[in-house]
Structure formats: structure tokens, C-alpha cells
mmCIF file of C-alpha atoms in Angstrom:
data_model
loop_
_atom_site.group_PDB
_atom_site.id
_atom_site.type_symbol
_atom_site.label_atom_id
_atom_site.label_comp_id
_atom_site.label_asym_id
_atom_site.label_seq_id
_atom_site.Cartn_x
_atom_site.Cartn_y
_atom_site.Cartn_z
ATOM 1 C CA UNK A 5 45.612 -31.455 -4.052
ATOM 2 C CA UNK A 6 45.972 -29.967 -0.528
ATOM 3 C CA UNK A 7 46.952 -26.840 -0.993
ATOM 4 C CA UNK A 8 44.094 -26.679 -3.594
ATOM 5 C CA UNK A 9 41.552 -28.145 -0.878
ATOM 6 C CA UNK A 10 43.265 -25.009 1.370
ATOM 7 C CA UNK A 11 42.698 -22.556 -1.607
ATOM 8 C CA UNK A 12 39.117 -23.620 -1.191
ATOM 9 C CA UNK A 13 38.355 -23.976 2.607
ATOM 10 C CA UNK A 14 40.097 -20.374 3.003
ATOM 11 C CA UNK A 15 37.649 -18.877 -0.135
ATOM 12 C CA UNK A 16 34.417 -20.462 1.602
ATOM 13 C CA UNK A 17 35.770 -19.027 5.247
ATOM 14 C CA UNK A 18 36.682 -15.745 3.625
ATOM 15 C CA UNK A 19 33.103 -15.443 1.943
ATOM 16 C CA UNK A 20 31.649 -16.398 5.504
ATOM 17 C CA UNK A 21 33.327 -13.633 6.713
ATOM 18 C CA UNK A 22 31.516 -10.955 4.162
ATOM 19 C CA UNK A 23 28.452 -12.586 4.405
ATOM 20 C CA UNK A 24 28.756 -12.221 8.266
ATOM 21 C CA UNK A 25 29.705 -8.023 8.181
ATOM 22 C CA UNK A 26 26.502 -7.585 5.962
ATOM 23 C CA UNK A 27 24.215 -9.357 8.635
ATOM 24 C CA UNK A 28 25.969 -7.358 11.359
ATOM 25 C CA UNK A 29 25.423 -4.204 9.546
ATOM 26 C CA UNK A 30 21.806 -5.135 8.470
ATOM 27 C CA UNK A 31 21.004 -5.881 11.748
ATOM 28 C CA UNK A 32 21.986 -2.365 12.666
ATOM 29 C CA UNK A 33 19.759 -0.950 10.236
ATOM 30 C CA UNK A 34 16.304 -0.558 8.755
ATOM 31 C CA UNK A 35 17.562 -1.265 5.024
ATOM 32 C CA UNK A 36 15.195 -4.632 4.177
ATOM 33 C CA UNK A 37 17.021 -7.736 2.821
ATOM 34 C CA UNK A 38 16.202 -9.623 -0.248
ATOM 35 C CA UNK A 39 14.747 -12.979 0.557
ATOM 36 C CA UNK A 40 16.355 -14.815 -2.519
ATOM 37 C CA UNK A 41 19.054 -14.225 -4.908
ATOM 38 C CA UNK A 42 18.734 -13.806 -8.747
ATOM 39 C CA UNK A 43 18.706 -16.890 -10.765
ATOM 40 C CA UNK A 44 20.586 -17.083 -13.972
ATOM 41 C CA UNK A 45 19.693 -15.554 -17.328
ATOM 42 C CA UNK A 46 17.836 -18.046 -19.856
ATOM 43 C CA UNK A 47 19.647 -19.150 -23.073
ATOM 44 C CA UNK A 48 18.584 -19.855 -26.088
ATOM 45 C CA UNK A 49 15.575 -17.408 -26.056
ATOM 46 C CA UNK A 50 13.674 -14.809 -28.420
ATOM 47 C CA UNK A 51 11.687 -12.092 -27.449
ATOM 48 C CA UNK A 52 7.414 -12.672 -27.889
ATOM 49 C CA UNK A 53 5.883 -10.658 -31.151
ATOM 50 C CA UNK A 54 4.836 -7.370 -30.059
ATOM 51 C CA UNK A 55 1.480 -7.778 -32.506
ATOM 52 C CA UNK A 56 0.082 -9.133 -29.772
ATOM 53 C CA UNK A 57 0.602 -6.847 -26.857
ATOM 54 C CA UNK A 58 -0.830 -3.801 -25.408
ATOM 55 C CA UNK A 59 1.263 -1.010 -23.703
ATOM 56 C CA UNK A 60 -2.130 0.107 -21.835
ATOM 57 C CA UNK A 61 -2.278 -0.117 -17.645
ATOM 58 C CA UNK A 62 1.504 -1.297 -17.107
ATOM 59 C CA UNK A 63 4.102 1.509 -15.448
ATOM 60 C CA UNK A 64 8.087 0.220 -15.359
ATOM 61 C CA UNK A 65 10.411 2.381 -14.285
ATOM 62 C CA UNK A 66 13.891 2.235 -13.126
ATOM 63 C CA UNK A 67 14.014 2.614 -9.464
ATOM 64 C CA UNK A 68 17.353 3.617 -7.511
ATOM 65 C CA UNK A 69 16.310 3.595 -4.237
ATOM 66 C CA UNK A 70 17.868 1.863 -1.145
ATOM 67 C CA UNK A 71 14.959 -0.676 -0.707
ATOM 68 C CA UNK A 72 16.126 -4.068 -1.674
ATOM 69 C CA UNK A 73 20.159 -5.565 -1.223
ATOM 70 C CA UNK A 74 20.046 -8.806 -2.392
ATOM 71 C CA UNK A 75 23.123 -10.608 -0.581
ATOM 72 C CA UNK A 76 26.326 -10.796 -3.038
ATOM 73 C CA UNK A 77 24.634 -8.782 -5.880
ATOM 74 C CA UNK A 78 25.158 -5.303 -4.538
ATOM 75 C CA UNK A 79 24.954 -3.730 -8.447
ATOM 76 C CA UNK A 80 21.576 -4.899 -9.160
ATOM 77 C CA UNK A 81 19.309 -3.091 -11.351
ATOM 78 C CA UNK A 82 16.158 -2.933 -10.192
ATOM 79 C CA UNK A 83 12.885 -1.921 -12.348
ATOM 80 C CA UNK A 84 9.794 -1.098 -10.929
ATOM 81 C CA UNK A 85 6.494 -2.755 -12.689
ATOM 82 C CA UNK A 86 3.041 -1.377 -11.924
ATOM 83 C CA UNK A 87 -0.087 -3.420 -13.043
ATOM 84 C CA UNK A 88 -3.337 -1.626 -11.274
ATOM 85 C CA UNK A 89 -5.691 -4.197 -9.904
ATOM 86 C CA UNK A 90 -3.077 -7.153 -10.711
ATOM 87 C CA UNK A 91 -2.884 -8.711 -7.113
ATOM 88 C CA UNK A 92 -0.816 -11.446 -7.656
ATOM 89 C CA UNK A 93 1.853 -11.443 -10.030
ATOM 90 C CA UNK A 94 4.191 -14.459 -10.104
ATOM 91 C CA UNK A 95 7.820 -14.463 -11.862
ATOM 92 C CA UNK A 96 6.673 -16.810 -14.222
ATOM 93 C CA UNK A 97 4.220 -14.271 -15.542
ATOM 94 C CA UNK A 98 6.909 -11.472 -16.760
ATOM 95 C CA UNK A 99 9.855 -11.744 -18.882
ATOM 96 C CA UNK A 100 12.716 -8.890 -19.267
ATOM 97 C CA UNK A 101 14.926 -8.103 -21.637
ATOM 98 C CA UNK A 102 17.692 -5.848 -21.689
ATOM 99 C CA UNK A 103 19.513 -4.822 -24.869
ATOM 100 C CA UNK A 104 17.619 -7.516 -26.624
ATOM 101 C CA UNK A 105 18.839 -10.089 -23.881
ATOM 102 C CA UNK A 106 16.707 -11.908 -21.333
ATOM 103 C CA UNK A 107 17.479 -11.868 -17.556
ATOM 104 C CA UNK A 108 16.662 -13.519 -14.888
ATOM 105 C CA UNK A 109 15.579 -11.878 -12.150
ATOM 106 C CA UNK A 110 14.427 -12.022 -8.390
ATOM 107 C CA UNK A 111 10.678 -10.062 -7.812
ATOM 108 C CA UNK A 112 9.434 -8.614 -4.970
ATOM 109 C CA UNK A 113 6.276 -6.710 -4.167
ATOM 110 C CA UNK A 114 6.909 -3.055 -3.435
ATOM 111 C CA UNK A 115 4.392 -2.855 -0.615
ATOM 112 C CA UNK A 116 6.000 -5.539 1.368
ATOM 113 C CA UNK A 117 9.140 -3.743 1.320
ATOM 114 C CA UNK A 118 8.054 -0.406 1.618
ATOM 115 C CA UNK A 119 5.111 0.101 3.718
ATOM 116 C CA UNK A 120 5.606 3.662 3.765
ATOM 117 C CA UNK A 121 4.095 5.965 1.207
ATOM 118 C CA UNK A 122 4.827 9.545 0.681
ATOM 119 C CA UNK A 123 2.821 11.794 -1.696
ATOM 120 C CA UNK A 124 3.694 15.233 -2.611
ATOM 121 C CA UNK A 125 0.594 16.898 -4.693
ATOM 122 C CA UNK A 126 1.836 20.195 -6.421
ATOM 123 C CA UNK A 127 -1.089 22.096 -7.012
ATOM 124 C CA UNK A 128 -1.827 24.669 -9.989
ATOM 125 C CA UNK A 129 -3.619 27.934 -7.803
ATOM 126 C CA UNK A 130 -3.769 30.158 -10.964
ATOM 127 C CA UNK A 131 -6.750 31.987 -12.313
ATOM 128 C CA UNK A 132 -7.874 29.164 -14.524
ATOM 129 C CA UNK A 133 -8.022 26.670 -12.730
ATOM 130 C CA UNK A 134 -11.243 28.337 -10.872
ATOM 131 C CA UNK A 135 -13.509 25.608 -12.373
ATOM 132 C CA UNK A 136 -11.456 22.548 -11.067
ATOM 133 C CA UNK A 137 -9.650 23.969 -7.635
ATOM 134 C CA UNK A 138 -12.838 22.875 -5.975
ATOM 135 C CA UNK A 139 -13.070 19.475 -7.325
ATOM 136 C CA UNK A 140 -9.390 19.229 -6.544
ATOM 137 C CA UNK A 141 -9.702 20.267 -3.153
ATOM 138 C CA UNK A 142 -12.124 17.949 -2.137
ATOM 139 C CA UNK A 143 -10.449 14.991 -4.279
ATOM 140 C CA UNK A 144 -7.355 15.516 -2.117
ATOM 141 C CA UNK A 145 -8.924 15.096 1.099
ATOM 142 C CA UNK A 146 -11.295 12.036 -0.177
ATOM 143 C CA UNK A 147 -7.537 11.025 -2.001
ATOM 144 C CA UNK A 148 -6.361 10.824 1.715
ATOM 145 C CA UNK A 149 -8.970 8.724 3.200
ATOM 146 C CA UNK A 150 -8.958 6.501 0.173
ATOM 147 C CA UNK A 151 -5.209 5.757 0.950
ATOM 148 C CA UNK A 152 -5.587 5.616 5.104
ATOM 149 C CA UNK A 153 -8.266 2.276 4.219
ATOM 150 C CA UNK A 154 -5.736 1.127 1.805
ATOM 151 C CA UNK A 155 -3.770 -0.082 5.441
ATOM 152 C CA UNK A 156 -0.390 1.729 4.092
ATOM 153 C CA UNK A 157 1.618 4.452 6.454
ATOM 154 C CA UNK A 158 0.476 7.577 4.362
ATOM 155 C CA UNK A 159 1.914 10.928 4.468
ATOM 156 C CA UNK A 160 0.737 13.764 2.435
ATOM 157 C CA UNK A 161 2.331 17.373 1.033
ATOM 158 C CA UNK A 162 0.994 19.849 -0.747
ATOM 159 C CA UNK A 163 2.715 22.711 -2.986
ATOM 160 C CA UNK A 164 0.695 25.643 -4.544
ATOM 161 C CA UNK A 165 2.455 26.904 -7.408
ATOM 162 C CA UNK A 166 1.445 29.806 -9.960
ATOM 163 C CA UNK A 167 4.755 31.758 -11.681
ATOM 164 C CA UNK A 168 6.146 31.297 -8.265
ATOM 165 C CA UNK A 169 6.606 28.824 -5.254
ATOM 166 C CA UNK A 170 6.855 29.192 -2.026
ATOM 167 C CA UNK A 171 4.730 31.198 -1.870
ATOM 168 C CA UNK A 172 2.877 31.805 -5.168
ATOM 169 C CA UNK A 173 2.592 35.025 -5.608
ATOM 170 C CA UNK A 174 -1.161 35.877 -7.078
ATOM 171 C CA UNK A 175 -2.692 34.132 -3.267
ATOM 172 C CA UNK A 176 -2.128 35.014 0.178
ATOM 173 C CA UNK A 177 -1.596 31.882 2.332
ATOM 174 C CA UNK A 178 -0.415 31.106 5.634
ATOM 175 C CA UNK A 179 1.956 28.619 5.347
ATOM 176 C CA UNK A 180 3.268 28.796 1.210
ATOM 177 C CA UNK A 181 3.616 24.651 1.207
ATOM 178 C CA UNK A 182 2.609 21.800 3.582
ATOM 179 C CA UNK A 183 5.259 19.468 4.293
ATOM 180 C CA UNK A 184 4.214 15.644 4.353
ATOM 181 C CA UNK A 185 2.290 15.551 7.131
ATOM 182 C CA UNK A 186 -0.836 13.309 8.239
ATOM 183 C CA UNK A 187 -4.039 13.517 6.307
ATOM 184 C CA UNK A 188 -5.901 15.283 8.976
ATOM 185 C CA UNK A 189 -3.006 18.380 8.741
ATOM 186 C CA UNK A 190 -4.123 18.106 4.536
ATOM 187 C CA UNK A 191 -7.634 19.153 5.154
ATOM 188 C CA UNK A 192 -6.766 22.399 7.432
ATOM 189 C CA UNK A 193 -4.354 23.053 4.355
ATOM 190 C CA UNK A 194 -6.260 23.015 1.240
ATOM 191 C CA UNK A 195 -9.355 24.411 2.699
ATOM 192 C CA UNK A 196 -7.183 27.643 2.905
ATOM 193 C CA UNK A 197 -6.270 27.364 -0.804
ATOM 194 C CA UNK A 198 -8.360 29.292 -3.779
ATOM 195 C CA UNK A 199 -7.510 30.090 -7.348
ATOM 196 C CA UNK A 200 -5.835 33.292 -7.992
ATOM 197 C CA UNK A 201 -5.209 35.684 -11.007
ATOM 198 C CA UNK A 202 -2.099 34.931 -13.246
ATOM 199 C CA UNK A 203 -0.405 36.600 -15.507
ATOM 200 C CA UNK A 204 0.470 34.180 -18.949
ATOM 201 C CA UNK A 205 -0.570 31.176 -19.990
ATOM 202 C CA UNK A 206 2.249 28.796 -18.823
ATOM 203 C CA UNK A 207 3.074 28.273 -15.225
ATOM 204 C CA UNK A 208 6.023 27.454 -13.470
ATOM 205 C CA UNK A 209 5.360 23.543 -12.524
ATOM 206 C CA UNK A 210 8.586 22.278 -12.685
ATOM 207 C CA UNK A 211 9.882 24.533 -9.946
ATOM 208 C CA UNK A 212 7.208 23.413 -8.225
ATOM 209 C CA UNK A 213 8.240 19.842 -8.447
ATOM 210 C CA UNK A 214 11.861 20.209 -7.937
ATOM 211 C CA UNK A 215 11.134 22.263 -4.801
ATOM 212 C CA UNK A 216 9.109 19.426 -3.546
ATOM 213 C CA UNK A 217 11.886 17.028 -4.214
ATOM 214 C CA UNK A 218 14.320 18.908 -2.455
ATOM 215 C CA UNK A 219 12.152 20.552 0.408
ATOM 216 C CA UNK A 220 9.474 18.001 1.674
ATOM 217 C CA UNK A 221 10.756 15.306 4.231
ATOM 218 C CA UNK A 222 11.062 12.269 2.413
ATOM 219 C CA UNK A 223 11.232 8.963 4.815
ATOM 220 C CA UNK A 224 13.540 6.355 4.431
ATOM 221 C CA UNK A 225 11.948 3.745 2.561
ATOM 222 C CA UNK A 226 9.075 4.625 1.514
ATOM 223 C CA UNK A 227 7.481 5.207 -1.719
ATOM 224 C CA UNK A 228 8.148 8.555 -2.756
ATOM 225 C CA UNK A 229 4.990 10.029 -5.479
ATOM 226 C CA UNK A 230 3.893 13.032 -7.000
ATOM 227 C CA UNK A 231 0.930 13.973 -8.452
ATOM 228 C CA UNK A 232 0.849 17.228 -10.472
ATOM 229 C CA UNK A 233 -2.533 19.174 -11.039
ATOM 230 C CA UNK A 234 -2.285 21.302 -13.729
ATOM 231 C CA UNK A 235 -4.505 23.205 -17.053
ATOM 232 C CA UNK A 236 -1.007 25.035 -18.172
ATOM 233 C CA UNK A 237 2.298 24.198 -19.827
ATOM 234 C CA UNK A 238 5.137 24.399 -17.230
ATOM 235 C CA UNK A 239 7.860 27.376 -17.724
ATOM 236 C CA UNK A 240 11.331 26.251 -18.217
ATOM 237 C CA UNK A 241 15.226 27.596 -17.995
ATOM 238 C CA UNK A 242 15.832 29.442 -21.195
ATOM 239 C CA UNK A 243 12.211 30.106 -22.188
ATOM 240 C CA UNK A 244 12.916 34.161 -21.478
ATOM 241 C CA UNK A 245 11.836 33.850 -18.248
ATOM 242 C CA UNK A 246 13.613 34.623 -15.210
ATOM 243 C CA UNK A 247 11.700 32.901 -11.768
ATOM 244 C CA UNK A 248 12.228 29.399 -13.810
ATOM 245 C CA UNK A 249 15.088 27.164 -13.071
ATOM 246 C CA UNK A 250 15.006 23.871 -14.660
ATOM 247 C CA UNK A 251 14.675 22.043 -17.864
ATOM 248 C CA UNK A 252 13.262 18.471 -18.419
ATOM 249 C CA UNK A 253 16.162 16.926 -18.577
ATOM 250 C CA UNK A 254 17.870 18.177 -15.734
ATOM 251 C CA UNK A 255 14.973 17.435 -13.701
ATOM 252 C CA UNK A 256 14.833 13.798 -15.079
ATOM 253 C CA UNK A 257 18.304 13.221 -14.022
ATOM 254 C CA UNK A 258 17.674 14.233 -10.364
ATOM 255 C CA UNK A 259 13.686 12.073 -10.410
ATOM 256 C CA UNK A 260 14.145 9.328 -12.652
ATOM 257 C CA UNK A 261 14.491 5.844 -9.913
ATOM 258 C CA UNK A 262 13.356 7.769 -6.807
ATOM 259 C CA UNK A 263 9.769 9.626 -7.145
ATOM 260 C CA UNK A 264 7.032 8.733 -9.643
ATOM 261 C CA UNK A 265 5.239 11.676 -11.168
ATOM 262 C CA UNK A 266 1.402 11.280 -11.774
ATOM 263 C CA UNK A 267 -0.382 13.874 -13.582
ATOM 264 C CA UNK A 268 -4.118 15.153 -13.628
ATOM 265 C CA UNK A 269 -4.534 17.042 -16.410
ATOM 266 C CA UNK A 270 -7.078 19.709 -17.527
ATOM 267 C CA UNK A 271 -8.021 19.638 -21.008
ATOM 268 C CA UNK A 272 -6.999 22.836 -23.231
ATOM 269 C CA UNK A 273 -3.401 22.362 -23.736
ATOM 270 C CA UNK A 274 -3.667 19.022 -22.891
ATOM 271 C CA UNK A 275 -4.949 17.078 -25.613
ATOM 272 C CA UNK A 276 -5.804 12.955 -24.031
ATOM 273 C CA UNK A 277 -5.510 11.794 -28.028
ATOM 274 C CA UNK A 278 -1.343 12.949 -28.032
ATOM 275 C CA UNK A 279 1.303 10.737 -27.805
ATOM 276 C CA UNK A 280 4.650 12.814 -28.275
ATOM 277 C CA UNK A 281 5.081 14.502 -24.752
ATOM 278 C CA UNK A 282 8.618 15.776 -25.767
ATOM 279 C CA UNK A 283 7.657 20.021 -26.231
ATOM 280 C CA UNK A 284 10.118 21.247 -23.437
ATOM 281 C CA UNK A 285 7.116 22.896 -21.745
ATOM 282 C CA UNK A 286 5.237 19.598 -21.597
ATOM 283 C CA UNK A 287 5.219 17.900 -18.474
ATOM 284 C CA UNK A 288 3.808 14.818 -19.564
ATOM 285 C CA UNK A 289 7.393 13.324 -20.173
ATOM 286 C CA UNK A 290 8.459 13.677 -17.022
ATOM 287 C CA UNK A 291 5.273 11.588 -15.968
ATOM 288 C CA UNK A 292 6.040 9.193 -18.448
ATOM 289 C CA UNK A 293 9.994 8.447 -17.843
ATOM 290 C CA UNK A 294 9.300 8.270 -14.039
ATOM 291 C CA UNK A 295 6.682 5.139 -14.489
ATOM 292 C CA UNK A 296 3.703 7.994 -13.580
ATOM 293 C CA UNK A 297 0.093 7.672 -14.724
ATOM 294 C CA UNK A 298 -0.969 10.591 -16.728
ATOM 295 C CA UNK A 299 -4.931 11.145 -16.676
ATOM 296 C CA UNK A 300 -7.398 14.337 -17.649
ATOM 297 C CA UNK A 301 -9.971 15.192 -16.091
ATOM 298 C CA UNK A 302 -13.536 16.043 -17.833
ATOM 299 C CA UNK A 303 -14.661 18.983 -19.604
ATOM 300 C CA UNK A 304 -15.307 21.170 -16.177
ATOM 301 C CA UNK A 305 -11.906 20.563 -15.018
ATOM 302 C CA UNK A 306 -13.482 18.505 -12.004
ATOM 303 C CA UNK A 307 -10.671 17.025 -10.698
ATOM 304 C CA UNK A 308 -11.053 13.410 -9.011
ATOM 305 C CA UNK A 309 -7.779 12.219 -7.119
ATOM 306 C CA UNK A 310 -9.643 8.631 -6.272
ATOM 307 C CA UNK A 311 -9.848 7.889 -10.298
ATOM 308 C CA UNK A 312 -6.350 8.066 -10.979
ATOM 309 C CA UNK A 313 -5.583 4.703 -9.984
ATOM 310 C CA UNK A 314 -3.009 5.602 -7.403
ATOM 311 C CA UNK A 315 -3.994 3.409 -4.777
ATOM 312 C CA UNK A 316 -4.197 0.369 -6.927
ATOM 313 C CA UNK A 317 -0.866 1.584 -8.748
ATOM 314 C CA UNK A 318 0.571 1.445 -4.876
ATOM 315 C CA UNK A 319 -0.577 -1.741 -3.596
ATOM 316 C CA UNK A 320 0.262 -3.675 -7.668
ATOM 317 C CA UNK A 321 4.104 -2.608 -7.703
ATOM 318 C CA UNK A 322 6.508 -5.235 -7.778
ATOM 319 C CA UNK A 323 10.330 -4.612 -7.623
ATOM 320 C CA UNK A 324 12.084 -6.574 -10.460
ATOM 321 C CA UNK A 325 16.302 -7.219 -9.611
ATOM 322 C CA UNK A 326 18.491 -8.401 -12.163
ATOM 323 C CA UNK A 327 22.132 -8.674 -12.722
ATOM 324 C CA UNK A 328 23.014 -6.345 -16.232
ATOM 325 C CA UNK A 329 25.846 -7.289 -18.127
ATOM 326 C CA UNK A 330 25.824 -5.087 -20.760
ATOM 327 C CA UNK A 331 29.017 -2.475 -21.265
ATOM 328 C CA UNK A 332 26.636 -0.406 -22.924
ATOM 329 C CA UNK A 333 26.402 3.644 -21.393
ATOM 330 C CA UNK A 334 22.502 3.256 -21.529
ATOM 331 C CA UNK A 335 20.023 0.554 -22.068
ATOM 332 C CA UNK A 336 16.832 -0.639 -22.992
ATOM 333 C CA UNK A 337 14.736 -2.618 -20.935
ATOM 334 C CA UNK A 338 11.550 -4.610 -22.061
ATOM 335 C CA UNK A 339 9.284 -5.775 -19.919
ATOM 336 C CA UNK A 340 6.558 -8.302 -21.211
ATOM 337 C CA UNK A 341 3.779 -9.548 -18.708
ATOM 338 C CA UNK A 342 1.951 -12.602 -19.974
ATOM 339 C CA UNK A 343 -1.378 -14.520 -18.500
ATOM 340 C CA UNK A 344 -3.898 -16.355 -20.237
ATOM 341 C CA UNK A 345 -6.436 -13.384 -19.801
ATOM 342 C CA UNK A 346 -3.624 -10.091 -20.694
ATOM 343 C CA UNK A 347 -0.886 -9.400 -22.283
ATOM 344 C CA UNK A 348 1.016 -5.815 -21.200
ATOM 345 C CA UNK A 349 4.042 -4.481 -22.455
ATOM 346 C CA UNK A 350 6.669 -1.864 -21.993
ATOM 347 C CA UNK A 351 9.754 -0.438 -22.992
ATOM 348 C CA UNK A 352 12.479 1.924 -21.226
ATOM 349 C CA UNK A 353 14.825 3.719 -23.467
ATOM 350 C CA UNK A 354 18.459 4.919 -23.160
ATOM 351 C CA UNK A 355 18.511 4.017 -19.630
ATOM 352 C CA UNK A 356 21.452 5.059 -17.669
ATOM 353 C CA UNK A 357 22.123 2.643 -14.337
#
């Protein structure tokens, strides 16, 4: 009985002792603590019938950045969900399931954790996108004040793109790419931006967006976006090409959990009515599997930043953290949101942690 009361005393003093080097070390950093630990999966539960669900306005994605460390759960999985112009969203009000099992799980709005939002906007400067590089001009500056009253710590990048980036080749600008910089900096950049000549249809987007990635200066912390501009199908590694560099799924391996790709898209190509995104020049996908809103604009190609919902995508993001304990390579995760006025729903396939 002693030695077992020992056993115990020296198990509580030696989990004092980690629980002690993580305060240290967090209060050497800027890495934000969770304020509560997950609860425990429910038992004994089914999922609701999909019949009466709609996938419309919700956004879950997985997210891998270093934003939450709940204390003693240092393999959580955490899944953003984004319900634009939901202010308030309680646990009680979602339910997740992964591989057809409920968890429990600890939420946490985005905002409060990250205060910091960075926005990359990669910016199609070809020929025919003469009718819209006006509205999208002016959209990204109004885009900038819309998200200064939103109270959040905003910066804001911008990356031309035709066949080439930095610099596109059919326009001559100063500086090829602005790096995230304040809003003010935004308007001296885009004013010097026009649409230029082009050469084929597609354009070489995903370059542009993995040069973004890799090239703007991300912050710590903060909420890392994109938001594509576009009337063309994207060029890709093995389409005959040679400037191109990437396909979609080596780019989803390097975005999926740290930015979120939005897309405003011209119609032509882009048909609103389709569904299947997965054409290897369609960047829609990549919008999709990041948790992204994907829009179009009107006939004119009049592009208006403010109407994507980006702000109230921001400022309705919760971070969901639960414990998986499925042996499974990938997963799928469900995520149902339930009130008495909506009910959302969404699915993540073949999800590697």
C-alpha cells in the first residue's frame, strides 16, 4: 500500500514537473495557450440524417498551424469551421465525426487567438482581364479599408501573374510583387498595375500562388489567406509547358492547414453551376480543400473584393481540437452545425494529420 501511495505521489510530482517546463517555455514565447482541455468522446451515438442539411455558407478545413497547444494533448487535430455572419457559436451547436466516430472536442474562436491577418491577393494582369482589372483594383483598396474597420492587424500582398511571376512578363512594373505590407503601401501598388497582352488561354496561377507562399513574409500567428483573381485556367507541370512548376496536388500538400485560398472568378471558363473542380488546370480545388470561398463575379468581370465574404469568413472562424484515435493513414471528418434556425454541413475527405 505504501509503495503504491509512493508510485502515485512520485507520478503526480513528475507530471508537475512537465506541466511546469511548458509554462516556463510558454512564458518565453508568443505561442497562445488553450484555455481548457478536450473532454471525452460521446458513446453510444449516431450521426444526424444528412436529408436535412445544407453544405451552403460553412468552410472546415484542417488547420496545422502553431496557434493553439492545449496542455497534455500536444497531437491534437485541429479543424477550422467558418460560418459567415454566425457570431456566436457555442460547442453545443456542432458535432464532429471522424471515421464515422464522434469526438469531443475543445472550440475556440480563431480571432481571439490570432489577431493577426495576412492576405496575399494574386492577381491575373493578362489581356482579358481588361474589363475587370479596374473593378479589381479598386475592390482591393476598398477590400483594405473594409478589413482596417473590421479592428483586426491587417497586412496585405499583392502578386501579378500572367505566364510568368515575378515579374509577369506582358507589363512593365516597378516592383514585380508587393510583399504584405500596410494597406496604404496597397494603393501606391495596384494603381501601377494594368492588363497586358498574353499569349494562350491558360495562365500560370499556381506559380503564382506557390511563390506567394514561399516569398511573402508570413507573421507568426496570424491568419494566413489568399485570394486568387482570375478569367483563365491555371498552367500546370506536365501540361507541355516549360515556366510552370507545380501540380495540384503537390501544391495541396505544401497549403492544405496553413493558408486558405479564396477565389474570384470571371465567368467563361468558369461555369458558377459546376461542381467537379478536379480538371488539373482548375483551381477551384485548391479553393475548396483549403476551406476557401469560391465566388464569380458578374457578366463584366467587375470584380468586388467586399462581396466575397472575407471579412465575415475572418471574424466567424472557430478552431475545433480533438484527440483522433483512428490508425487509419487518412480520415474523414464531418462536421454538422445545428440551431433551431440552420442546419450546415461538411465533409473532409482522405485527410492526412
Amino acid at each position: 500500500m505504501v509503495s503504491d501511495v509512493k508510485k502515485n505521489i512520485r507520478n503526480l510530482l513528475e507530471m508537475f514537473s512537465v506541466l511546469t517546463v511548458i509554462l516556463v517555455l510558454y512564458g518565453c514565447s508568443n505561442v497562445p495557450v488553450a484555455s481548457s482541455m478536450i473532454p471525452p468522446d460521446p458513446t453510444g451515438t449516431t450521426k444526424p440524417a444528412l436529408g436535412d442539411y445544407t453544405t451552403d455558407n460553412i468552410f472546415v478545413s484542417i488547420d496545422k498551424m502553431p496557434t493553439l497547444v492545449p496542455i497534455a494533448i500536444p497531437d491534437s487535430v485541429n479543424v477550422r469551421i467558418s460560418l459567415p455572419n454566425v457570431e456566436n457559436l457555442e460547442a453545443a451547436d456542432i458535432r464532429i465525426f471522424e471515421d464515422n466516430k464522434e469526438q469531443g472536442f475543445a472550440l475556440h474562436k480563431e480571432s481571439e487567438e490570432r489577431n493577426k491577418l495576412d492576405i496575399a491577393i494574386i492577381l491575373d494582369v493578362t489581356g482579358s482581364m481588361s474589363d475587370a482589372i479596374d473593378g479589381a483594383k479598386n475592390s482591393i483598396i476598398e477590400f483594405a479599408e473594409a478589413l482596417e474597420a473590421s479592428g483586426l492587424d491587417v497586412r496585405l500582398g499583392v502578386v501579378p501573374y500572367d505566364d510568368y511571376v515575378n515579374p509577369p512578363s506582358d507589363i512593365s512594373v516597378d516592383s514585380p510583387y508587393l510583399n504584405l505590407s500596410e494597406p496604404a503601401d496597397v494603393e501606391a501598388y495596384v494603381d501601377t498595375l494594368y492588363a497586358g497582352n498574353g499569349g494562350d488561354f491558360p495562365e500560370n496561377l499556381y506559380d503564382g500562388i506557390m511563390f506567394a507562399a514561399t516569398a511573402m513574409n508570413w507573421r507568426p500567428y496570424a491568419q494566413r489567406s489568399m485570394i486568387v483573381i482570375t478569367d483563365a485556367s491555371s498552367h500546370y507541370e506536365g501540361d507541355g509547358t516549360s515556366f510552370t512548376h507545380f501540380t495540384k496536388s503537390e501544391m495541396l500538400s505544401e497549403l492544405v492547414g496553413y493558408f486558405t485560398i479564396h477565389g474570384a472568378f470571371v465567368p467563361g471558363y468558369y461555369i458558377s453551376s459546376a461542381t467537379d473542380f478536379s480538371a488539373p488546370e482548375d483551381p477551384r480545388e485548391i479553393c475548396q480543400k483549403t476551406g476557401g470561398i469560391i465566388k464569380y463575379t458578374d457578366s463584366s468581370g467587375n470584380v468586388d473584393l467586399s462581396d466575397l465574404g472575407i471579412v465575415e469568413y475572418v471574424t466567424s472562424s472557430w478552431i475545433a481540437a480533438f484527440e483522433s484515435d483512428s490508425p487509419e493513414a487518412t480520415h474523414t471528418i464531418e462536421v454538422f452545425y445545428t440551431t433551431d434556425s440552420a442546419k450546415k454541413y461538411a465533409k473532409l475527405q482522405n485527410v492526412p494529420y
